[in-house]
Structure formats: C-alpha cells, structure tokens
Amino acid sequence: MAKKTPAAQPALVHIPTVGKGTDSLSKEQKAFNRLTKRIGKLETEVTEFRAAADKLRQRVQNEYRPLQTQHHDQRAAMVRALGHAYEHQKLTKTERKKIVDLVVDKCADLLDRGYDDLAPIFDLLDPPPTPEEAAAFEAEEADLETQTAEMMKEMYRQQFGIEFEEGVDVSTPAKFQAYVAQQMAAQQEAYNQQEAEAEERRAKRKKSPKQQAAADKKKAEEQNITQAVRTLYMDLVKHLHPDREPDEAEKIRKTELLARVTTAYKANELLTLLRLQLELNRIDQAHLENLAEDQLRYFNKLLREQVRELDQQLFDEQMGLQSFTGKPYYYTSSPASMELDFLQMKASLEQRIRQLEAEVTAFGHDPKALKAFLRDYKIPKAGSAPRFIQL
C-alpha cells in the first residue's frame, strides 16, 4: 500500500539571523519573527481543534446518540417495572414514596420523548389535581407572578433607569421583556443621537497643530499599511494571472492560487501573502532581512491584528464545542482531552444501561430484589442545590 503523501506545510516566514542569537536583529525584526511564529502556531491549533471537534460531533451522532436511545428504553422499562410493583406488590408507605420520587421526579422527561404508554403510570403515581386544587394553584401562580413583576420593575428602575408607565401591561414574561426592550431601544436611540451630535461638534472644532499632526500621521500610516499589502497582492496577481498561461494544467493551478491570494488580500492576511511569495520565489529570506524598519512596522501591525483574529477564532471554536457538550471548554481543550472525555462518557452510559437492564430483570423475577433496591435508595433532600440523580 502506497504511503499517503503528507500535506504541504506553509512556507516558514522569518527573518534570518547572522551568527548565533538574535542580537543582530532590530526590535521590529524580532517582533516580525515572533508574530509570524505565533500565527503559525495559532493556525495549527485552530485547524486541529476544529477537526477534532467535528470528529467528536460525528462520533456523538453515530455512537453516543444510539446509546442514549437504549438508555431511555431501559429507563422506560424501569418505570413500567416500578409502576407494576406500585399497583400489584405489597409495599410500605416509604417504599411507595420512593417509587413516586424515582418515576415522577427522575423520569418525567420520558413522556416528552415519545413513551406515551407510560402516561397511565404517571397518572397513577402523580394524579392530576382536582378542580379546586388547580384553581388554588393558579391563584398562587398569579400572585407569585405579580410579586416577581414588581421586583423586576424595581430592579430595572435602579439599574437601567426604566420607568414603567401607569397601567402598562407587563403581566407575562413576554410582555415584560417586550416593554423593557422597547424602553431600552428608545434609550439607545437617544444616546446615539447625543453621540452623533457630539461627534459633529468635535468635527467642526478646529484641531490644534499637535492634534492635526497626530491625525495626519495616523491617516498616513493607514494608507501605508494598505499600500504595503496591496503591493504584495498586485505582484502575485501579475505573476499568477491565468489568462497569460498557455498550458491548461498550469492555468488551473494558477487559477486556484489566485483565488487563495484574493481571499488572503480581502482578509488582510499578510502572512499568507508572504508565504505565497516565498512559495513562488517572488521573494527570498534575504529580501525579508532587508525590509525597511517603516515597512516592518506596518507589517507587524497587520500581523498583530491577524493574531487577535486567530485568538478569537480559537475562542469561538471552543465556545461552540462548549455549547454542544454542555461542559466548560477546558474539559475538551485539546484533541486528546476530547477523545478521553468522550470515551469516559460513553463507558459511563454503557455501564448505566447494563445496570438498569440487570435491575429490571431482577425485579421481574424476585420481589425481594425490588425491596432491596428501594431500601438502598435515598430520596434527595429538598434544597437549593441542583439535583443530578437520574435513572
């Protein structure tokens, strides 16, 4: 079997040093080398993290989701076994309370997952309220919503200066949020108007010679940065223009390279353009060594921006995976940790499926097994702490 050809690595863009150490390099040259190295490292991290995250998502769909279905099937079987025992087996009051807790509090989500045959069991263990109880509950809920609305009004008055008009209808969370959004939009519009007027006054105000010199310097620097990148871009465009290439294969290659050049230019990816120049022998390392300090300063400013963008890309990838897994990104911050976390989750779920299956089988053959199970089960105490126990 032929070995797979490794993917071509991007050209290393750095300013060579003369002799040992970096004492021969200027401050801007050292910064250039440091930034290009940092960008290369970040590009690798973003690419590897994205590939690993995509692989993890695929494995979750192909391997973990089917296990979740099996787990829900076994939970449903457990509910049936517990419901049967509640109805037909001689149980103590405490044992019955434990069955209610296990089914009603831990497995109610199964009704939303399509296990409609379990509805009679839930009705048996948690009967629907009587009309009187329902009316009392609705009254209590309405009173609680009123208290909550008043508390929220006061909070928004203090924090955002929002005043609630007399008689305004904020009786539901949706209406409350709609009113708040309307008031905050009005506040933002007024603020924007004030800022626009202040900016207009500042623009009309005559600048001091020092302020004018600083503004002119900033404008000139921005123009020089734009020109520095455009010079690289135009050189590559002239070299790669496919219309001047008679060879069809070479024409296709140049067309693909030109697309990369254009994409890099639009994204202000200076390092990508420099790599392409090195690949195509448009410049060499000696050329980089002889770049003027002013040009290096412009280049470094763009490279710093590219570092910030790559840092943001990596952060966005991490946050995207965090949203998918529901875990802080540092649990899965590398391909190796993603693999380990997935295998642990999968093994844990497989073990829980086997345990549920064994328990349901035992309950069906031996009533004493159910009583032993209920004896060991403790109903969690009510409190503010989250309850993670679930079948």
Short mmCIF file of C-alpha atoms in Angstrom, two decimals:
data_model
loop_
_atom_site.label_atom_id
_atom_site.label_comp_id
_atom_site.label_asym_id
_atom_site.label_seq_id
_atom_site.Cartn_x
_atom_site.Cartn_y
_atom_site.Cartn_z
CA MET A 1 0.00 0.00 0.00
CA ALA A 2 1.44 3.34 -1.04
CA LYS A 3 2.22 5.82 1.70
CA LYS A 4 -0.04 8.83 1.89
CA THR A 5 1.72 11.99 0.75
CA PRO A 6 1.85 14.44 3.66
CA ALA A 7 0.12 17.77 3.17
CA ALA A 8 2.43 20.57 2.13
CA GLN A 9 3.38 22.80 5.04
CA PRO A 10 3.19 26.59 4.59
CA ALA A 11 6.48 28.31 3.95
CA LEU A 12 8.24 29.48 7.11
CA VAL A 13 8.32 33.25 7.03
CA HIS A 14 11.06 34.65 9.25
CA ILE A 15 13.99 37.00 9.09
CA PRO A 16 17.24 35.01 9.28
CA THR A 17 19.85 35.89 11.90
CA VAL A 18 23.54 36.28 11.29
CA GLY A 19 25.62 34.11 13.60
CA LYS A 20 24.34 32.96 16.98
CA GLY A 21 21.49 34.54 18.91
CA THR A 22 19.22 37.36 17.82
CA ASP A 23 21.40 40.34 18.79
CA SER A 24 21.86 41.22 15.13
CA LEU A 25 18.10 41.75 14.66
CA SER A 26 16.32 45.02 15.25
CA LYS A 27 13.31 45.39 17.54
CA GLU A 28 10.87 45.29 14.62
CA GLN A 29 12.61 42.28 13.05
CA LYS A 30 12.36 40.37 16.34
CA ALA A 31 8.69 41.32 16.58
CA PHE A 32 8.12 40.15 13.00
CA ASN A 33 9.63 36.73 13.72
CA ARG A 34 7.75 36.41 16.99
CA LEU A 35 4.41 37.29 15.36
CA THR A 36 4.82 35.01 12.34
CA LYS A 37 5.72 32.13 14.66
CA ARG A 38 2.69 32.86 16.85
CA ILE A 39 0.38 32.97 13.83
CA GLY A 40 1.68 29.65 12.56
CA LYS A 41 1.08 28.07 15.98
CA LEU A 42 -2.43 29.52 16.23
CA GLU A 43 -3.34 28.38 12.72
CA THR A 44 -2.32 24.84 13.64
CA GLU A 45 -4.29 24.99 16.90
CA VAL A 46 -7.44 26.30 15.21
CA THR A 47 -7.23 23.71 12.42
CA GLU A 48 -6.58 20.78 14.77
CA PHE A 49 -9.23 21.87 17.27
CA ARG A 50 -11.85 22.34 14.54
CA ALA A 51 -11.09 18.93 13.00
CA ALA A 52 -11.21 17.21 16.41
CA ALA A 53 -14.45 18.98 17.34
CA ASP A 54 -16.07 17.94 14.05
CA LYS A 55 -14.93 14.36 14.63
CA LEU A 56 -16.33 14.45 18.17
CA ARG A 57 -19.71 15.74 16.93
CA GLN A 58 -19.82 12.95 14.36
CA ARG A 59 -18.96 10.30 16.95
CA VAL A 60 -21.66 11.63 19.26
CA GLN A 61 -24.20 11.26 16.45
CA ASN A 62 -23.02 7.81 15.36
CA GLU A 63 -22.05 6.23 18.69
CA TYR A 64 -23.48 8.17 21.63
CA ARG A 65 -26.99 9.05 20.42
CA PRO A 66 -27.92 5.37 19.83
CA LEU A 67 -26.72 4.59 23.36
CA GLN A 68 -28.91 7.40 24.70
CA THR A 69 -31.89 5.79 22.97
CA GLN A 70 -31.03 2.44 24.59
CA HIS A 71 -30.69 4.21 27.94
CA HIS A 72 -34.14 5.81 27.61
CA ASP A 73 -35.58 2.41 26.63
CA GLN A 74 -34.18 0.89 29.81
CA ARG A 75 -35.42 3.81 31.91
CA ALA A 76 -38.88 3.28 30.42
CA ALA A 77 -38.65 -0.42 31.29
CA MET A 78 -37.72 0.55 34.84
CA VAL A 79 -40.77 2.86 35.05
CA ARG A 80 -43.01 0.00 33.89
CA ALA A 81 -41.49 -2.34 36.49
CA LEU A 82 -41.86 0.23 39.27
CA GLY A 83 -45.43 1.05 38.21
CA HIS A 84 -46.36 -2.62 38.20
CA ALA A 85 -44.85 -3.08 41.65
CA TYR A 86 -46.66 0.01 42.99
CA GLU A 87 -50.00 -1.33 41.76
CA HIS A 88 -49.65 -5.06 42.48
CA GLN A 89 -46.96 -5.57 45.11
CA LYS A 90 -47.30 -5.21 48.86
CA LEU A 91 -45.18 -2.20 49.73
CA THR A 92 -44.67 0.07 52.72
CA LYS A 93 -45.60 3.75 52.65
CA THR A 94 -41.92 4.70 52.47
CA GLU A 95 -41.31 2.30 49.56
CA ARG A 96 -44.24 3.82 47.68
CA LYS A 97 -42.88 7.33 48.28
CA LYS A 98 -39.52 6.23 46.87
CA ILE A 99 -41.16 4.81 43.73
CA VAL A 100 -43.04 8.09 43.22
CA ASP A 101 -39.77 10.02 43.56
CA LEU A 102 -37.91 7.72 41.15
CA VAL A 103 -40.62 7.83 38.48
CA VAL A 104 -42.20 11.29 38.77
CA ASP A 105 -39.08 13.31 39.60
CA LYS A 106 -36.44 11.37 37.65
CA CYS A 107 -38.25 10.11 34.57
CA ALA A 108 -40.88 12.70 33.64
CA ASP A 109 -38.86 13.62 30.55
CA LEU A 110 -39.72 10.22 29.02
CA LEU A 111 -43.26 11.46 28.27
CA ASP A 112 -41.75 14.12 26.02
CA ARG A 113 -39.51 11.54 24.36
CA GLY A 114 -42.40 9.56 22.87
CA TYR A 115 -43.01 6.93 25.56
CA ASP A 116 -46.76 7.60 25.61
CA ASP A 117 -47.59 4.21 27.15
CA LEU A 118 -46.09 5.46 30.42
CA ALA A 119 -48.75 8.16 30.87
CA PRO A 120 -51.14 5.93 32.90
CA ILE A 121 -48.29 5.08 35.29
CA PHE A 122 -47.54 8.76 35.88
CA ASP A 123 -51.24 9.44 36.41
CA LEU A 124 -51.34 6.60 38.94
CA LEU A 125 -48.32 7.84 40.88
CA ASP A 126 -48.99 11.55 40.48
CA PRO A 127 -52.76 12.02 39.98
CA PRO A 128 -53.92 15.18 38.18
CA PRO A 129 -55.07 17.92 40.60
CA THR A 130 -58.75 18.30 41.42
CA PRO A 131 -60.53 21.40 40.06
CA GLU A 132 -60.23 23.02 43.50
CA GLU A 133 -56.51 22.25 43.71
CA ALA A 134 -55.96 23.54 40.18
CA ALA A 135 -57.77 26.80 40.96
CA ALA A 136 -55.73 27.29 44.14
CA PHE A 137 -52.51 26.58 42.26
CA GLU A 138 -53.40 29.09 39.50
CA ALA A 139 -54.17 31.75 42.11
CA GLU A 140 -50.86 31.10 43.82
CA GLU A 141 -49.01 31.28 40.50
CA ALA A 142 -50.74 34.56 39.59
CA ASP A 143 -49.79 36.08 42.95
CA LEU A 144 -46.19 34.92 42.53
CA GLU A 145 -46.02 36.40 39.02
CA THR A 146 -47.31 39.73 40.33
CA GLN A 147 -44.68 39.80 43.07
CA THR A 148 -41.96 38.85 40.57
CA ALA A 149 -43.08 41.57 38.14
CA GLU A 150 -42.92 44.24 40.85
CA MET A 151 -39.47 43.06 41.90
CA MET A 152 -38.25 43.13 38.28
CA LYS A 153 -39.70 46.61 37.76
CA GLU A 154 -37.75 47.93 40.73
CA MET A 155 -34.55 46.26 39.55
CA TYR A 156 -34.85 47.77 36.06
CA ARG A 157 -35.63 51.18 37.54
CA GLN A 158 -32.48 51.11 39.64
CA GLN A 159 -30.09 49.56 37.13
CA PHE A 160 -31.29 50.98 33.80
CA GLY A 161 -33.44 53.96 34.74
CA ILE A 162 -36.52 52.46 33.07
CA GLU A 163 -39.79 53.90 34.29
CA PHE A 164 -42.94 51.83 33.87
CA GLU A 165 -45.95 53.80 32.70
CA GLU A 166 -49.09 53.68 34.78
CA GLY A 167 -51.33 50.82 33.66
CA VAL A 168 -48.77 49.27 31.28
CA ASP A 169 -49.47 45.56 30.73
CA VAL A 170 -46.45 43.53 31.85
CA SER A 171 -48.47 40.65 33.23
CA THR A 172 -46.48 37.95 31.41
CA PRO A 173 -42.71 37.46 30.99
CA ALA A 174 -43.09 38.00 27.22
CA LYS A 175 -44.94 41.31 27.67
CA PHE A 176 -42.46 42.43 30.33
CA GLN A 177 -39.47 41.72 28.09
CA ALA A 178 -41.13 43.40 25.11
CA TYR A 179 -41.75 46.59 27.14
CA VAL A 180 -38.20 46.59 28.54
CA ALA A 181 -36.75 46.05 25.05
CA GLN A 182 -38.82 48.96 23.71
CA GLN A 183 -37.66 51.29 26.50
CA MET A 184 -34.00 50.27 26.15
CA ALA A 185 -34.18 50.76 22.39
CA ALA A 186 -35.52 54.27 22.98
CA GLN A 187 -32.70 54.95 25.43
CA GLN A 188 -30.12 53.67 22.95
CA GLU A 189 -31.57 55.80 20.17
CA ALA A 190 -31.39 58.90 22.38
CA TYR A 191 -27.80 58.03 23.33
CA ASN A 192 -26.82 57.53 19.68
CA GLN A 193 -28.35 60.87 18.81
CA GLN A 194 -26.37 62.58 21.56
CA GLU A 195 -23.16 60.89 20.41
CA ALA A 196 -23.79 61.89 16.80
CA GLU A 197 -24.34 65.50 17.82
CA ALA A 198 -21.20 65.45 19.98
CA GLU A 199 -19.18 63.94 17.12
CA GLU A 200 -20.47 66.60 14.77
CA ARG A 201 -19.40 69.31 17.20
CA ARG A 202 -15.95 67.72 17.57
CA ALA A 203 -15.59 67.53 13.79
CA LYS A 204 -16.38 71.23 13.43
CA ARG A 205 -13.97 72.18 16.21
CA LYS A 206 -10.61 73.24 14.83
CA LYS A 207 -7.78 70.88 15.75
CA SER A 208 -4.63 72.15 17.41
CA PRO A 209 -1.41 71.78 15.39
CA LYS A 210 -0.44 68.81 17.58
CA GLN A 211 -3.84 67.12 17.11
CA GLN A 212 -3.74 67.74 13.36
CA ALA A 213 -0.24 66.30 13.11
CA ALA A 214 -1.35 63.17 15.02
CA ALA A 215 -4.41 62.76 12.77
CA ASP A 216 -2.29 63.21 9.63
CA LYS A 217 0.25 60.68 10.93
CA LYS A 218 -2.47 58.12 11.65
CA LYS A 219 -4.03 58.59 8.23
CA ALA A 220 -0.65 58.27 6.50
CA GLU A 221 0.14 55.11 8.46
CA GLU A 222 -3.19 53.53 7.49
CA GLN A 223 -2.52 54.39 3.84
CA ASN A 224 0.98 52.93 4.04
CA ILE A 225 -0.32 49.70 5.59
CA THR A 226 -2.94 49.37 2.87
CA GLN A 227 -0.35 50.09 0.20
CA ALA A 228 2.12 47.57 1.67
CA VAL A 229 -0.44 44.77 1.41
CA ARG A 230 -1.67 45.91 -2.00
CA THR A 231 1.89 45.85 -3.36
CA LEU A 232 2.26 42.19 -2.37
CA TYR A 233 -1.17 41.42 -3.78
CA MET A 234 -0.56 43.09 -7.15
CA ASP A 235 2.80 41.35 -7.56
CA LEU A 236 1.15 37.96 -7.05
CA VAL A 237 -1.80 38.81 -9.31
CA LYS A 238 0.53 39.76 -12.18
CA HIS A 239 2.56 36.59 -11.69
CA LEU A 240 -0.43 34.26 -11.46
CA HIS A 241 -2.83 35.76 -13.99
CA PRO A 242 -4.24 32.62 -15.70
CA ASP A 243 -5.13 34.36 -18.97
CA ARG A 244 -1.43 34.62 -19.82
CA GLU A 245 -0.79 30.91 -19.28
CA PRO A 246 -0.95 28.67 -22.42
CA ASP A 247 -0.59 25.35 -20.54
CA GLU A 248 -4.04 24.16 -19.39
CA ALA A 249 -2.85 22.33 -16.25
CA GLU A 250 -0.73 25.27 -15.19
CA LYS A 251 -3.64 27.59 -15.90
CA ILE A 252 -5.82 25.61 -13.47
CA ARG A 253 -3.08 25.70 -10.83
CA LYS A 254 -2.65 29.44 -11.18
CA THR A 255 -6.39 30.00 -11.00
CA GLU A 256 -6.53 28.13 -7.69
CA LEU A 257 -3.52 30.04 -6.35
CA LEU A 258 -5.04 33.35 -7.45
CA ALA A 259 -8.21 32.51 -5.52
CA ARG A 260 -6.09 31.96 -2.39
CA VAL A 261 -4.30 35.25 -2.99
CA THR A 262 -7.56 37.16 -3.38
CA THR A 263 -9.08 35.59 -0.26
CA ALA A 264 -5.96 36.45 1.78
CA TYR A 265 -5.93 40.03 0.45
CA LYS A 266 -9.58 40.63 1.31
CA ALA A 267 -8.98 39.25 4.82
CA ASN A 268 -5.78 41.35 5.26
CA GLU A 269 -3.82 38.13 5.86
CA LEU A 270 -0.34 39.49 5.31
CA LEU A 271 1.42 36.31 6.37
CA THR A 272 -0.47 34.24 3.81
CA LEU A 273 0.61 36.62 1.04
CA LEU A 274 4.23 36.48 2.20
CA ARG A 275 4.10 32.67 2.30
CA LEU A 276 2.80 32.58 -1.25
CA GLN A 277 5.56 34.93 -2.36
CA LEU A 278 8.14 32.60 -0.84
CA GLU A 279 6.48 29.53 -2.40
CA LEU A 280 6.51 31.16 -5.83
CA ASN A 281 10.05 32.54 -5.43
CA ARG A 282 8.83 36.13 -5.70
CA ILE A 283 10.93 36.96 -2.63
CA ASP A 284 13.58 35.16 -0.58
CA GLN A 285 14.70 35.29 3.04
CA ALA A 286 17.34 37.88 2.18
CA HIS A 287 14.57 40.14 0.88
CA LEU A 288 12.81 39.91 4.25
CA GLU A 289 16.06 40.71 6.05
CA ASN A 290 16.42 43.94 4.08
CA LEU A 291 12.90 45.24 4.65
CA ALA A 292 12.93 48.82 5.87
CA GLU A 293 12.01 49.44 9.51
CA ASP A 294 8.99 51.53 8.49
CA GLN A 295 7.66 48.72 6.30
CA LEU A 296 8.29 46.17 9.03
CA ARG A 297 6.36 48.33 11.46
CA TYR A 298 3.40 48.38 9.06
CA PHE A 299 3.68 44.62 8.57
CA ASN A 300 3.82 43.99 12.33
CA LYS A 301 0.68 46.00 12.91
CA LEU A 302 -1.17 43.77 10.45
CA LEU A 303 0.35 40.63 11.94
CA ARG A 304 -0.83 41.63 15.41
CA GLU A 305 -4.33 42.04 14.05
CA GLN A 306 -4.09 38.58 12.49
CA VAL A 307 -3.01 37.15 15.87
CA ARG A 308 -6.07 38.73 17.51
CA GLU A 309 -8.36 37.31 14.83
CA LEU A 310 -6.91 33.81 15.23
CA ASP A 311 -7.22 34.02 19.01
CA GLN A 312 -10.88 34.92 18.51
CA GLN A 313 -11.37 32.05 16.05
CA LEU A 314 -9.95 29.57 18.56
CA PHE A 315 -12.14 31.01 21.31
CA ASP A 316 -15.24 30.79 19.06
CA GLU A 317 -14.46 27.15 18.26
CA GLN A 318 -14.07 26.38 21.96
CA MET A 319 -17.34 28.13 22.84
CA GLY A 320 -19.12 26.31 20.01
CA LEU A 321 -17.98 22.96 21.37
CA GLN A 322 -18.93 24.04 24.89
CA SER A 323 -22.47 24.76 23.68
CA PHE A 324 -22.59 21.32 22.08
CA THR A 325 -21.25 19.32 25.04
CA GLY A 326 -22.64 21.46 27.86
CA LYS A 327 -19.23 21.35 29.56
CA PRO A 328 -16.68 24.13 30.12
CA TYR A 329 -14.28 24.18 27.17
CA TYR A 330 -11.27 23.35 29.35
CA TYR A 331 -12.65 19.82 29.74
CA THR A 332 -12.16 19.36 25.99
CA SER A 333 -9.42 21.86 25.21
CA SER A 334 -7.36 19.50 23.02
CA PRO A 335 -8.00 16.56 20.66
CA ALA A 336 -6.62 14.17 23.31
CA SER A 337 -8.91 15.51 26.05
CA MET A 338 -11.90 15.37 23.68
CA GLU A 339 -11.19 11.71 22.98
CA LEU A 340 -10.73 10.86 26.67
CA ASP A 341 -13.88 12.72 27.74
CA PHE A 342 -15.96 11.05 25.04
CA LEU A 343 -14.72 7.57 25.93
CA GLN A 344 -15.46 8.18 29.61
CA MET A 345 -18.97 9.44 28.84
CA LYS A 346 -19.64 6.50 26.54
CA ALA A 347 -18.34 3.94 29.03
CA SER A 348 -20.39 5.50 31.83
CA LEU A 349 -23.58 5.40 29.77
CA GLU A 350 -22.95 1.79 28.67
CA GLN A 351 -22.43 0.79 32.30
CA ARG A 352 -25.67 2.53 33.32
CA ILE A 353 -27.59 0.72 30.56
CA ARG A 354 -26.27 -2.65 31.75
CA GLN A 355 -27.12 -1.80 35.36
CA LEU A 356 -30.70 -0.75 34.51
CA GLU A 357 -31.21 -3.84 32.37
CA ALA A 358 -30.00 -6.10 35.20
CA GLU A 359 -32.18 -4.33 37.78
CA VAL A 360 -35.34 -4.54 35.66
CA THR A 361 -34.72 -8.25 35.01
CA ALA A 362 -34.15 -8.88 38.72
CA PHE A 363 -37.33 -7.00 39.73
CA GLY A 364 -39.36 -9.17 37.36
CA HIS A 365 -38.04 -12.42 38.86
CA ASP A 366 -37.71 -11.58 42.55
CA PRO A 367 -39.85 -9.08 44.51
CA LYS A 368 -37.16 -9.08 47.20
CA ALA A 369 -34.73 -7.54 44.70
CA LEU A 370 -37.02 -4.52 44.32
CA LYS A 371 -37.34 -4.13 48.10
CA ALA A 372 -33.55 -4.29 48.46
CA PHE A 373 -33.19 -1.67 45.72
CA LEU A 374 -35.72 0.63 47.41
CA ARG A 375 -34.10 0.12 50.82
CA ASP A 376 -30.78 1.40 49.48
CA TYR A 377 -32.34 4.33 47.58
CA LYS A 378 -32.48 7.64 49.47
CA ILE A 379 -34.85 10.41 48.41
CA PRO A 380 -32.72 13.57 47.94
CA LYS A 381 -33.50 16.26 50.47
CA ALA A 382 -35.17 19.39 49.15
CA GLY A 383 -32.86 22.38 48.93
CA SER A 384 -31.27 24.96 46.68
CA ALA A 385 -28.57 22.61 45.42
CA PRO A 386 -29.10 21.11 41.94
CA ARG A 387 -30.29 17.52 41.79
CA PHE A 388 -28.23 15.41 39.43
CA ILE A 389 -29.58 11.97 40.33
CA GLN A 390 -31.41 10.39 37.45
CA LEU A 391 -32.24 6.87 36.35
#
